[in-house]
Amino acid sequence: MKGEINPAAFCQSCPLLGEAVRQAHQNYQAPYRLCLMGGLAALSSAVQSLADVVMPYGTKVPTSLYQLVVAPSGERKSTVERRFMKEIKSLDDNLEEELSISLADYKVKMLEWKSQKKQLEKQLVKSGGDDQVLMETREELRELLASEPTKPQPAKLVYEDISPMAMLIALNETGVGTLVSSEGAIIVDGKSFDAVPYLNSLWSDDKVSLARVGKPSLNISNARLDVSIMLQPEIFSPYTGKKGEKIRGSGHWARYLVFYPESTQGTRLSTRQANSWEHLEAFDRRIRGILSRARMARVVGDFEREEIRFSEEAAAEWYKLADNIEEGILSGGRFENASDHASKLGENIARVSALLHYFETGRGEISRETLKVAESICMECSDDFLELFVPPPEEIIDALELNKLIERIQDDGLRFIRKTYLNKRCPNAQRTGGRFFRALDVLLREGVISDYVDGNNAQCLDLCPDLQRPMWLVNGYH
């Protein structure tokens, strides 16, 4: 159940996004899957406030995505992210200008309001014993207090490289946002980790309540958060080992679509670079239309998100997929050591399906074809998650090291050796706890080597089992 997105099929099934991703890949010569992440991040950021997806079993969940890309410096991560988020950040710039104007108007109104309040307070003092004047003044003051000008709230969508706690404060005001971080270590460094459980709750559409000493409490409900993190491998690696056990144990990374693309560095030749932008411009137009609708929804208020549902055929296919994922948790299965990831994978596939459907058509129900595209995207992300977070068992790693030693012995011209010969020369770490013999069993099972007993009843190894054995066996150094 491995996944691999087919760019040609993707363009055919989802032309708006597929062609934009293909064009970004050609023009910037960045890894294809890095461009795919950029496109999905923009979709999720734009759509999350407008639509939820109804799972085949009836539960309504957000369309927000948490995404992580691990790629070395120089892969053009920031360039791709800026291009796909271009329209959203442009809207943010406009909103900032409008907020500045609104704040200026607010300050003027507040000055007028405070002046009127001061006058009425003075009248209260001067009213003396006249009950009629006192009653009228109190009524005017009540009406004035009820009409206190409301301070305009920021409507910013994208927050770059801020801490998760700062993101929570922003969400408390706006109810929707996108956290984009090229310094993804802020998620797990220092005190920032304390906010991770709240990010988990937001992904699941749970209410977040956070008491703060000396400050108003945060009470966030029905909010939507999109997260896109970019990290270099050398920065990310500490969070996949023992240091990352705490955050992995929280189930945080399990919620992410993980992208670990192959590098294109060294192959980005000028002769291969394209210079046409029509598909990315079409992508921009569609994003603008979605953002315009989202903005109108905020102006109107009390907006009910659209509920995107699966067709009957797509729902049946999703159940089949979910069963395969569940069976993969069993011993020896694909997800044996990643049950946390498996538990979120089916929902992530549903979220991506809904985003593709909304962006490409926005009408009807999610088709089986769209679901299969989402499945291929998410299963490839699953492959990357397993590679980064679920290292091979110790005996597999030891077997790979032992095989390197065997290859060196072969280079010395030896084919038949005793087990003791190999045991004495194996890496030091394999000489205790039976690790050498477990690694040897792996190589024997895989047919890399074979064993036999020689005429002296000694346990021996054939390092080239695919070759025909001679009628007589010449042992190497005994």
Short mmCIF file of C-alpha atoms in Angstrom, two decimals, residues 157-331:
data_model
loop_
_atom_site.label_atom_id
_atom_site.label_comp_id
_atom_site.label_asym_id
_atom_site.label_seq_id
_atom_site.Cartn_x
_atom_site.Cartn_y
_atom_site.Cartn_z
CA LEU A 157 -4.55 35.16 7.47
CA VAL A 158 -0.86 34.23 7.35
CA TYR A 159 1.48 34.36 10.32
CA GLU A 160 5.13 33.68 9.56
CA ASP A 161 7.66 32.27 12.03
CA ILE A 162 5.74 33.09 15.18
CA SER A 163 5.58 30.77 18.18
CA PRO A 164 2.61 28.40 18.56
CA MET A 165 1.52 30.34 21.66
CA ALA A 166 1.48 33.61 19.70
CA MET A 167 -0.54 31.79 17.04
CA LEU A 168 -3.12 30.80 19.65
CA ILE A 169 -3.47 34.43 20.74
CA ALA A 170 -4.02 35.46 17.12
CA LEU A 171 -6.62 32.73 16.60
CA ASN A 172 -8.46 33.92 19.69
CA GLU A 173 -9.04 37.20 17.84
CA THR A 174 -9.51 36.08 14.23
CA GLY A 175 -10.80 32.48 14.42
CA VAL A 176 -8.82 31.47 11.33
CA GLY A 177 -5.16 31.55 10.41
CA THR A 178 -2.20 29.93 8.71
CA LEU A 179 1.10 29.35 10.48
CA VAL A 180 3.98 29.27 8.00
CA SER A 181 7.39 28.56 9.46
CA SER A 182 10.74 28.19 7.75
CA GLU A 183 12.14 27.78 11.25
CA GLY A 184 10.01 24.82 12.23
CA ALA A 185 12.07 24.12 15.34
CA ILE A 186 9.91 26.73 17.09
CA ILE A 187 7.24 24.05 17.34
CA VAL A 188 9.34 21.90 19.66
CA ASP A 189 11.99 24.19 21.11
CA GLY A 190 11.83 25.31 24.71
CA LYS A 191 8.51 26.53 26.06
CA SER A 192 6.84 26.32 22.64
CA PHE A 193 6.22 22.62 23.18
CA ASP A 194 3.66 23.55 25.84
CA ALA A 195 1.39 24.80 23.05
CA VAL A 196 1.56 21.59 21.00
CA PRO A 197 -1.41 19.89 22.75
CA TYR A 198 -3.52 22.94 21.86
CA LEU A 199 -2.45 22.66 18.22
CA ASN A 200 -3.55 19.02 18.37
CA SER A 201 -6.95 20.12 19.67
CA LEU A 202 -7.35 22.69 16.90
CA TRP A 203 -6.61 20.06 14.24
CA SER A 204 -9.42 17.96 15.71
CA ASP A 205 -11.81 20.96 16.01
CA ASP A 206 -11.86 20.71 19.81
CA LYS A 207 -12.31 23.75 22.02
CA VAL A 208 -9.15 25.29 23.47
CA SER A 209 -9.27 26.93 26.88
CA LEU A 210 -6.09 28.40 28.27
CA ALA A 211 -5.79 30.34 31.53
CA ARG A 212 -2.98 32.89 31.63
CA VAL A 213 -1.52 34.54 34.72
CA GLY A 214 -2.26 38.26 34.76
CA LYS A 215 -3.86 38.14 31.29
CA PRO A 216 -7.31 37.32 29.91
CA SER A 217 -7.95 33.63 29.34
CA LEU A 218 -8.03 32.26 25.80
CA ASN A 219 -11.23 30.49 24.78
CA ILE A 220 -10.96 29.33 21.18
CA SER A 221 -13.78 27.36 19.57
CA ASN A 222 -14.80 26.60 16.00
CA ALA A 223 -11.44 27.99 14.83
CA ARG A 224 -9.46 26.83 11.82
CA LEU A 225 -5.67 26.60 11.64
CA ASP A 226 -3.48 25.59 8.72
CA VAL A 227 0.19 24.78 9.46
CA SER A 228 3.10 24.58 6.99
CA ILE A 229 6.55 23.90 8.39
CA MET A 230 9.80 23.83 6.42
CA LEU A 231 12.89 22.26 7.97
CA GLN A 232 16.37 21.21 6.96
CA PRO A 233 17.28 17.55 7.66
CA GLU A 234 20.06 18.40 10.10
CA ILE A 235 17.66 20.53 12.14
CA PHE A 236 14.84 18.01 11.97
CA SER A 237 16.82 14.86 12.88
CA PRO A 238 16.96 15.57 16.65
CA TYR A 239 13.17 15.47 16.77
CA THR A 240 12.94 11.96 15.33
CA GLY A 241 15.22 10.31 17.89
CA LYS A 242 15.07 10.17 21.68
CA LYS A 243 14.69 13.93 21.96
CA GLY A 244 11.58 13.69 19.82
CA GLU A 245 9.89 10.93 21.79
CA LYS A 246 7.88 13.43 23.85
CA ILE A 247 6.43 15.27 20.89
CA ARG A 248 5.91 12.04 18.95
CA GLY A 249 4.15 10.62 22.01
CA SER A 250 1.74 13.56 21.96
CA GLY A 251 0.55 12.45 18.51
CA HIS A 252 1.47 15.82 17.03
CA TRP A 253 3.55 14.68 14.05
CA ALA A 254 0.96 11.99 13.27
CA ARG A 255 -1.39 14.74 12.14
CA TYR A 256 1.02 15.99 9.48
CA LEU A 257 1.34 15.27 5.79
CA VAL A 258 5.11 14.78 5.59
CA PHE A 259 7.08 15.62 2.45
CA TYR A 260 10.67 14.39 2.15
CA PRO A 261 11.36 14.97 -1.56
CA GLU A 262 14.38 13.95 -3.57
CA SER A 263 16.73 16.84 -4.22
CA THR A 264 16.91 18.46 -7.66
CA GLN A 265 20.19 20.23 -6.91
CA GLY A 266 22.78 19.55 -9.57
CA THR A 267 20.14 18.95 -12.25
CA ARG A 268 18.62 22.46 -12.49
CA LEU A 269 20.05 23.35 -15.88
CA SER A 270 18.97 26.47 -17.77
CA THR A 271 18.11 24.37 -20.83
CA ARG A 272 15.40 22.60 -18.81
CA GLN A 273 13.79 25.71 -17.37
CA ALA A 274 10.39 26.76 -18.70
CA ASN A 275 9.12 30.33 -18.62
CA SER A 276 5.35 30.16 -19.02
CA TRP A 277 3.01 31.04 -16.18
CA GLU A 278 -0.55 30.61 -17.48
CA HIS A 279 -1.40 27.67 -15.19
CA LEU A 280 -0.07 29.40 -12.09
CA GLU A 281 -2.03 32.50 -13.06
CA ALA A 282 -5.19 30.36 -13.38
CA PHE A 283 -4.40 28.98 -9.93
CA ASP A 284 -4.14 32.57 -8.61
CA ARG A 285 -7.51 33.52 -10.09
CA ARG A 286 -9.23 30.58 -8.43
CA ILE A 287 -7.59 31.38 -5.07
CA ARG A 288 -8.71 35.02 -5.40
CA GLY A 289 -12.29 33.90 -5.98
CA ILE A 290 -12.23 31.69 -2.89
CA LEU A 291 -10.66 34.44 -0.77
CA SER A 292 -13.29 36.93 -1.95
CA ARG A 293 -16.03 34.58 -0.84
CA ALA A 294 -14.32 33.98 2.51
CA ARG A 295 -14.01 37.71 3.06
CA MET A 296 -17.70 38.28 2.33
CA ALA A 297 -18.54 35.51 4.80
CA ARG A 298 -16.58 37.36 7.52
CA VAL A 299 -18.38 40.62 6.72
CA VAL A 300 -21.83 39.02 6.88
CA GLY A 301 -21.01 37.08 10.07
CA ASP A 302 -22.71 33.95 11.43
CA PHE A 303 -21.57 32.12 8.31
CA GLU A 304 -22.27 28.39 8.13
CA ARG A 305 -19.45 26.46 6.52
CA GLU A 306 -20.35 24.36 3.53
CA GLU A 307 -20.43 20.62 4.21
CA ILE A 308 -18.60 18.61 1.56
CA ARG A 309 -19.75 15.00 1.31
CA PHE A 310 -18.53 11.85 -0.39
CA SER A 311 -20.48 10.20 -3.17
CA GLU A 312 -21.76 6.71 -2.37
CA GLU A 313 -19.05 5.15 -4.54
CA ALA A 314 -16.30 7.27 -2.97
CA ALA A 315 -17.53 6.49 0.56
CA ALA A 316 -17.38 2.75 -0.16
CA GLU A 317 -13.83 3.16 -1.49
CA TRP A 318 -12.83 5.17 1.60
CA TYR A 319 -14.08 2.41 3.92
CA LYS A 320 -12.02 -0.13 1.97
CA LEU A 321 -8.96 2.09 2.30
CA ALA A 322 -9.58 2.65 6.03
CA ASP A 323 -9.78 -1.13 6.59
CA ASN A 324 -6.45 -1.65 4.81
CA ILE A 325 -4.84 1.01 6.99
CA GLU A 326 -6.27 -0.59 10.15
CA GLU A 327 -4.97 -4.04 9.19
CA GLY A 328 -1.55 -2.48 8.62
CA ILE A 329 -1.28 -1.84 12.37
CA LEU A 330 -1.04 -5.58 13.04
CA SER A 331 2.32 -7.15 13.83
#
